[in-house]
CSV table of C-alpha atoms in Angstrom, one decimal:
chain,number,residue,atom,x,y,z
A,1,UNK,CA,0.0,0.0,0.0
A,2,UNK,CA,2.9,2.4,0.8
A,3,UNK,CA,4.6,1.7,-2.5
A,4,UNK,CA,1.7,3.0,-4.7
A,5,UNK,CA,2.2,6.7,-4.1
A,6,UNK,CA,5.8,6.3,-5.1
A,7,UNK,CA,4.9,4.9,-8.5
A,8,UNK,CA,2.4,7.7,-9.4
A,9,UNK,CA,5.0,10.3,-10.6
A,10,UNK,CA,6.5,7.7,-12.9
A,11,UNK,CA,3.1,6.8,-14.3
A,12,UNK,CA,2.2,10.5,-14.8
A,13,UNK,CA,5.4,11.2,-16.7
A,14,UNK,CA,4.8,8.1,-18.9
A,15,UNK,CA,1.2,9.2,-19.6
A,16,UNK,CA,2.4,12.7,-20.5
A,17,UNK,CA,5.1,11.3,-22.8
A,18,UNK,CA,2.6,9.1,-24.6
A,19,UNK,CA,0.1,12.0,-24.9
A,20,UNK,CA,2.9,14.2,-26.4
A,21,UNK,CA,3.8,11.4,-28.9
A,22,UNK,CA,0.1,11.0,-29.9
A,23,UNK,CA,-0.2,14.8,-30.4
A,24,UNK,CA,2.9,14.9,-32.5
A,25,UNK,CA,1.7,11.9,-34.6
A,26,UNK,CA,-1.6,13.6,-35.2
A,27,UNK,CA,0.1,16.9,-36.2
A,28,UNK,CA,2.4,15.0,-38.6
A,29,UNK,CA,-0.6,13.3,-40.2
A,30,UNK,CA,-2.4,16.6,-40.5
A,31,UNK,CA,0.6,18.3,-42.0
A,32,UNK,CA,1.0,15.4,-44.4
A,33,UNK,CA,-2.7,15.7,-45.5
A,34,UNK,CA,-2.3,19.5,-45.9
A,35,UNK,CA,0.9,19.0,-48.0
A,36,UNK,CA,-0.9,16.4,-50.2
A,37,UNK,CA,-3.8,18.8,-50.7
A,38,UNK,CA,-1.4,21.6,-51.7
A,39,UNK,CA,0.4,19.3,-54.2
A,40,UNK,CA,-3.0,18.4,-55.8
A,41,UNK,CA,-4.1,22.0,-56.0
A,42,UNK,CA,-0.7,23.0,-57.4
A,43,UNK,CA,-0.9,20.4,-60.1
A,44,UNK,CA,-4.5,21.5,-61.0
A,45,UNK,CA,-3.2,25.1,-61.4
A,46,UNK,CA,-0.1,24.2,-63.3
A,47,UNK,CA,-1.9,21.9,-65.8
A,48,UNK,CA,-3.5,24.7,-67.8
A,49,UNK,CA,-0.1,26.4,-68.1
A,50,UNK,CA,1.5,23.3,-69.4
A,51,UNK,CA,-1.3,22.8,-71.9
A,52,UNK,CA,-0.8,26.4,-73.1
A,53,UNK,CA,2.9,25.9,-73.7
A,54,UNK,CA,2.3,22.6,-75.3
A,55,UNK,CA,-0.4,23.9,-77.7
A,56,UNK,CA,1.8,26.9,-78.6
A,57,UNK,CA,4.4,24.4,-80.0
A,58,UNK,CA,2.1,22.2,-81.9
A,59,UNK,CA,1.0,22.2,-85.5
A,60,UNK,CA,-2.6,22.7,-86.3
A,61,UNK,CA,-3.0,19.0,-87.2
A,62,UNK,CA,-1.4,17.9,-84.0
A,63,UNK,CA,-3.9,20.0,-82.0
A,64,UNK,CA,-6.9,18.3,-83.5
A,65,UNK,CA,-5.7,14.8,-82.6
A,66,UNK,CA,-7.5,12.8,-79.9
A,67,UNK,CA,-6.4,11.9,-77.4
A,68,UNK,CA,-4.3,15.0,-77.0
A,69,UNK,CA,-0.6,14.7,-76.5
A,70,UNK,CA,1.2,16.8,-73.9
A,71,UNK,CA,4.5,16.6,-75.6
A,72,UNK,CA,4.2,17.5,-79.3
A,73,UNK,CA,5.7,15.1,-81.8
A,74,UNK,CA,7.3,17.9,-83.7
A,75,UNK,CA,8.0,21.3,-82.0
A,76,UNK,CA,6.8,24.2,-84.1
A,77,UNK,CA,8.8,27.2,-83.1
A,78,UNK,CA,7.6,28.8,-86.3
A,79,UNK,CA,4.2,29.5,-84.6
A,80,UNK,CA,5.8,32.5,-82.9
A,81,UNK,CA,7.3,34.0,-86.1
A,82,UNK,CA,4.0,33.3,-88.0
A,83,UNK,CA,2.2,35.2,-85.3
A,84,UNK,CA,4.0,38.4,-86.2
A,85,UNK,CA,3.7,37.8,-90.0
A,86,UNK,CA,0.0,37.0,-90.1
A,87,UNK,CA,-1.2,39.4,-87.5
A,88,UNK,CA,-0.3,42.9,-86.4
A,89,UNK,CA,0.8,41.5,-83.0
A,90,UNK,CA,3.6,43.9,-82.5
A,91,UNK,CA,1.3,46.9,-83.0
A,92,UNK,CA,-1.2,45.4,-80.5
A,93,UNK,CA,1.6,44.9,-78.0
A,94,UNK,CA,2.9,48.5,-78.4
A,95,UNK,CA,-0.6,50.0,-78.0
A,96,UNK,CA,-1.3,47.9,-74.9
A,97,UNK,CA,2.0,48.8,-73.4
A,98,UNK,CA,1.5,52.5,-74.1
A,99,UNK,CA,-1.9,52.6,-72.5
A,100,UNK,CA,-0.8,50.5,-69.5
A,101,UNK,CA,2.2,52.9,-68.8
A,102,UNK,CA,-0.1,55.9,-68.9
A,103,UNK,CA,-2.7,54.3,-66.7
A,104,UNK,CA,0.0,53.4,-64.1
A,105,UNK,CA,1.3,56.9,-64.0
A,106,UNK,CA,-2.1,58.4,-63.8
A,107,UNK,CA,-3.3,56.0,-61.1
A,108,UNK,CA,-0.2,56.4,-58.9
A,109,UNK,CA,-0.1,60.2,-59.1
A,110,UNK,CA,-3.8,60.9,-58.6
A,111,UNK,CA,-4.5,58.2,-56.0
A,112,UNK,CA,-1.4,59.1,-53.9
A,113,UNK,CA,-2.2,62.8,-53.7
A,114,UNK,CA,-5.8,62.1,-52.7
A,115,UNK,CA,-4.6,59.6,-50.1
A,116,UNK,CA,-2.1,62.1,-48.8
A,117,UNK,CA,-5.0,64.4,-48.0
A,118,UNK,CA,-7.0,61.7,-46.3
A,119,UNK,CA,-4.1,60.5,-44.2
A,120,UNK,CA,-2.4,63.8,-43.2
A,121,UNK,CA,-5.3,66.3,-42.7
A,122,UNK,CA,-8.3,66.5,-40.4
A,123,UNK,CA,-11.4,68.3,-41.6
A,124,UNK,CA,-15.1,68.1,-41.0
A,125,UNK,CA,-16.8,65.4,-43.0
A,126,UNK,CA,-13.5,63.7,-43.9
A,127,UNK,CA,-14.7,60.3,-42.6
A,128,UNK,CA,-18.0,60.7,-44.4
A,129,UNK,CA,-16.3,61.6,-47.7
A,130,UNK,CA,-13.9,58.7,-47.3
A,131,UNK,CA,-16.8,56.3,-46.6
A,132,UNK,CA,-18.6,57.6,-49.7
A,133,UNK,CA,-15.5,57.1,-51.8
A,134,UNK,CA,-15.2,53.5,-50.6
A,135,UNK,CA,-18.9,53.0,-51.4
A,136,UNK,CA,-18.1,53.7,-55.1
A,137,UNK,CA,-16.2,50.4,-55.2
A,138,UNK,CA,-19.5,48.5,-55.0
A,139,UNK,CA,-20.7,50.0,-58.2
A,140,UNK,CA,-20.2,47.5,-61.1
A,141,UNK,CA,-18.8,48.7,-64.3
A,142,UNK,CA,-22.0,47.9,-66.4
A,143,UNK,CA,-23.9,50.4,-64.3
A,144,UNK,CA,-21.4,53.2,-65.4
A,145,UNK,CA,-20.8,51.9,-68.9
A,146,UNK,CA,-23.6,53.6,-70.8
A,147,UNK,CA,-23.4,57.0,-69.0
A,148,UNK,CA,-19.7,57.1,-69.5
A,149,UNK,CA,-20.0,56.2,-73.2
A,150,UNK,CA,-22.5,58.9,-73.8
A,151,UNK,CA,-20.2,61.4,-72.0
A,152,UNK,CA,-17.1,60.5,-74.0
A,153,UNK,CA,-19.1,60.4,-77.2
A,154,UNK,CA,-20.3,64.0,-76.7
A,155,UNK,CA,-16.7,65.0,-75.9
A,156,UNK,CA,-15.6,63.4,-79.2
A,157,UNK,CA,-13.2,61.0,-77.5
A,158,UNK,CA,-14.6,57.7,-79.1
A,159,UNK,CA,-11.9,55.8,-81.1
A,160,UNK,CA,-9.1,57.3,-79.1
A,161,UNK,CA,-7.2,56.2,-76.0
A,162,UNK,CA,-8.5,59.2,-74.0
A,163,UNK,CA,-11.6,57.5,-72.5
A,164,UNK,CA,-9.2,54.7,-71.3
A,165,UNK,CA,-6.4,56.8,-69.9
A,166,UNK,CA,-7.9,60.1,-68.7
A,167,UNK,CA,-10.1,58.6,-66.0
A,168,UNK,CA,-7.0,57.1,-64.4
A,169,UNK,CA,-5.9,60.6,-63.5
A,170,UNK,CA,-8.9,61.0,-61.3
A,171,UNK,CA,-7.9,58.3,-58.8
A,172,UNK,CA,-9.1,54.8,-57.9
A,173,UNK,CA,-11.1,54.2,-54.8
A,174,UNK,CA,-9.3,51.0,-53.8
A,175,UNK,CA,-5.8,52.4,-54.6
A,176,UNK,CA,-6.6,55.5,-52.5
A,177,UNK,CA,-7.6,53.4,-49.6
A,178,UNK,CA,-4.5,51.3,-49.9
A,179,UNK,CA,-2.1,54.3,-50.1
A,180,UNK,CA,-4.0,56.0,-47.3
A,181,UNK,CA,-3.3,53.1,-44.9
A,182,UNK,CA,0.4,53.3,-45.8
A,183,UNK,CA,0.6,57.1,-45.4
A,184,UNK,CA,-0.9,56.8,-41.9
A,185,UNK,CA,2.1,54.7,-40.8
A,186,UNK,CA,4.6,57.5,-41.7
A,187,UNK,CA,6.0,59.5,-38.9
A,188,UNK,CA,4.4,62.9,-38.1
A,189,UNK,CA,7.8,64.3,-37.1
A,190,UNK,CA,9.0,64.3,-40.7
A,191,UNK,CA,6.1,66.4,-41.9
A,192,UNK,CA,6.3,68.7,-38.9
A,193,UNK,CA,10.0,69.3,-39.7
A,194,UNK,CA,9.1,70.0,-43.3
A,195,UNK,CA,6.5,72.6,-42.3
A,196,UNK,CA,9.0,74.4,-40.1
A,197,UNK,CA,11.4,74.5,-43.1
A,198,UNK,CA,8.7,76.1,-45.2
A,199,UNK,CA,7.8,73.0,-47.3
A,200,UNK,CA,4.4,73.2,-48.9
A,201,UNK,CA,1.8,70.4,-48.9
A,202,UNK,CA,2.6,69.5,-52.5
A,203,UNK,CA,6.3,69.4,-51.7
A,204,UNK,CA,5.6,67.2,-48.6
A,205,UNK,CA,3.7,64.8,-50.8
A,206,UNK,CA,6.3,64.8,-53.6
A,207,UNK,CA,9.6,64.9,-51.6
A,208,UNK,CA,8.7,63.0,-48.4
A,209,UNK,CA,5.6,60.9,-48.8
A,210,UNK,CA,6.2,59.4,-52.2
A,211,UNK,CA,9.9,58.6,-51.7
A,212,UNK,CA,9.1,56.7,-48.5
A,213,UNK,CA,6.2,54.8,-50.1
A,214,UNK,CA,8.1,52.5,-52.5
A,215,UNK,CA,6.3,49.3,-51.4
A,216,UNK,CA,2.8,50.7,-51.8
A,217,UNK,CA,3.6,52.5,-55.0
A,218,UNK,CA,4.9,49.3,-56.4
A,219,UNK,CA,1.7,47.5,-55.4
A,220,UNK,CA,-0.5,50.1,-56.9
A,221,UNK,CA,1.6,50.0,-60.1
A,222,UNK,CA,1.2,46.2,-60.4
A,223,UNK,CA,-2.5,46.3,-59.9
A,224,UNK,CA,-3.0,49.2,-62.3
A,225,UNK,CA,-0.8,47.6,-65.0
A,226,UNK,CA,-2.7,44.3,-64.7
A,227,UNK,CA,-6.1,46.0,-64.8
A,228,UNK,CA,-5.1,48.0,-67.9
A,229,UNK,CA,-3.3,45.1,-69.6
A,230,UNK,CA,-6.2,42.7,-69.2
A,231,UNK,CA,-9.0,45.2,-69.9
A,232,UNK,CA,-11.3,44.2,-72.8
A,233,UNK,CA,-14.7,45.8,-72.3
A,234,UNK,CA,-13.4,49.3,-72.1
A,235,UNK,CA,-11.1,49.0,-75.0
A,236,UNK,CA,-13.7,47.3,-77.2
A,237,UNK,CA,-16.1,50.1,-76.4
A,238,UNK,CA,-13.9,53.0,-77.4
A,239,UNK,CA,-11.3,51.7,-79.9
A,240,UNK,CA,-12.7,51.1,-83.4
A,241,UNK,CA,-9.7,51.6,-85.7
A,242,UNK,CA,-7.5,48.6,-86.3
A,243,UNK,CA,-4.3,50.6,-85.9
A,244,UNK,CA,-5.4,51.4,-82.3
A,245,UNK,CA,-6.3,47.8,-81.3
A,246,UNK,CA,-4.7,46.4,-78.2
A,247,UNK,CA,-3.7,42.9,-77.3
A,248,UNK,CA,-7.0,42.0,-75.8
A,249,UNK,CA,-8.9,43.2,-78.8
A,250,UNK,CA,-6.5,41.7,-81.3
A,251,UNK,CA,-6.3,38.3,-79.6
A,252,UNK,CA,-10.1,38.2,-79.4
A,253,UNK,CA,-10.3,38.7,-83.1
A,254,UNK,CA,-8.0,35.8,-83.7
A,255,UNK,CA,-10.6,33.3,-82.7
A,256,UNK,CA,-13.9,35.3,-83.1
A,257,UNK,CA,-14.3,34.6,-86.8
A,258,UNK,CA,-16.7,31.8,-87.6
A,259,UNK,CA,-15.5,31.4,-91.2
A,260,UNK,CA,-12.2,29.8,-90.4
A,261,UNK,CA,-10.6,27.3,-88.1
A,262,UNK,CA,-9.3,28.9,-84.9
A,263,UNK,CA,-5.5,28.9,-84.9
A,264,UNK,CA,-5.2,27.8,-81.3
A,265,UNK,CA,-1.4,27.3,-81.6
A,266,UNK,CA,-1.0,31.0,-82.5
A,267,UNK,CA,-3.5,32.1,-79.8
A,268,UNK,CA,-1.5,30.2,-77.2
A,269,UNK,CA,1.8,31.7,-78.5
A,270,UNK,CA,0.2,35.1,-78.3
A,271,UNK,CA,-0.9,34.4,-74.7
A,272,UNK,CA,2.6,33.4,-73.7
A,273,UNK,CA,4.1,36.6,-75.0
A,274,UNK,CA,1.4,38.6,-73.4
A,275,UNK,CA,2.3,37.2,-70.0
A,276,UNK,CA,5.9,38.4,-70.2
A,277,UNK,CA,5.4,42.0,-69.0
A,278,UNK,CA,3.2,40.9,-66.0
A,279,UNK,CA,5.7,38.2,-65.0
A,280,UNK,CA,8.6,40.6,-65.3
A,281,UNK,CA,6.8,43.4,-63.3
A,282,UNK,CA,5.7,41.1,-60.6
A,283,UNK,CA,9.1,39.4,-60.2
A,284,UNK,CA,10.8,42.8,-59.9
A,285,UNK,CA,8.3,44.3,-57.5
A,286,UNK,CA,7.4,41.1,-55.6
A,287,UNK,CA,9.5,42.2,-52.5
A,288,UNK,CA,7.8,45.6,-52.3
A,289,UNK,CA,4.4,44.0,-52.9
A,290,UNK,CA,4.6,41.7,-49.9
A,291,UNK,CA,6.1,44.5,-47.8
A,292,UNK,CA,3.2,46.7,-48.6
A,293,UNK,CA,0.6,44.1,-47.7
A,294,UNK,CA,2.3,43.6,-44.4
A,295,UNK,CA,2.6,47.3,-43.5
A,296,UNK,CA,-0.9,48.3,-44.6
A,297,UNK,CA,-2.6,45.3,-43.1
A,298,UNK,CA,-4.8,44.9,-46.2
A,299,UNK,CA,-5.3,41.3,-47.2
């Protein structure tokens, strides 16, 4: 009877060790299942890209064969050169790049200066105005499409890049919100010192706020570039002349004709080349993009 209490600590320790082992095993099983799920999802996401690259290197006859082959029997690098010969792809590329660069500049400049006002100054009705601005994000583009088209038609801007680029110089609600969150994290002492030195509000925005806002500016630039690069509805509405077509319009015309067989190999080749600017931009600004999301707390 007296020996039982002496055994209890040993039994408790063994029970704790066994419980810890069970918890670790369950965690390892859970981590294994999560890893397996991530692998399956990664494969599902990568398969379309593999098919895109495979199709871009196939001949038209090879594309129509069933069952389809992932690795083409004969690699047709000539699809890329034929793309430039049969279509005005280089012109589409140049037009899209030109519009995207203007849109990025307009969005960054206009959104940042509005965000500077929201972040640095207190005034009556500021919160109400900020809430009203955020409420515009809930308006879908089809609601604004017809009124905007009538306005730009009366201004004589149809069949030009003005309806696509000029609105970017009036700010974007989401970009203003994103930059405002970042500007609020900047030190007030910097701007107080600038005021003492006689620096105006515009100089504070241009010489202090913007240089310190590399991460959020890079994020806004990425979003703006992607939105402009992938825009189809707006460009179809306002660009009518073939010499003003962009990539989205031109690539849509490649497979919109019902009188001929769709050249899917060239369509996929065009898609691969269209991805290059986005991949380059994101790879260069990825560090700033992640840093901006962490600092602003916007997910």
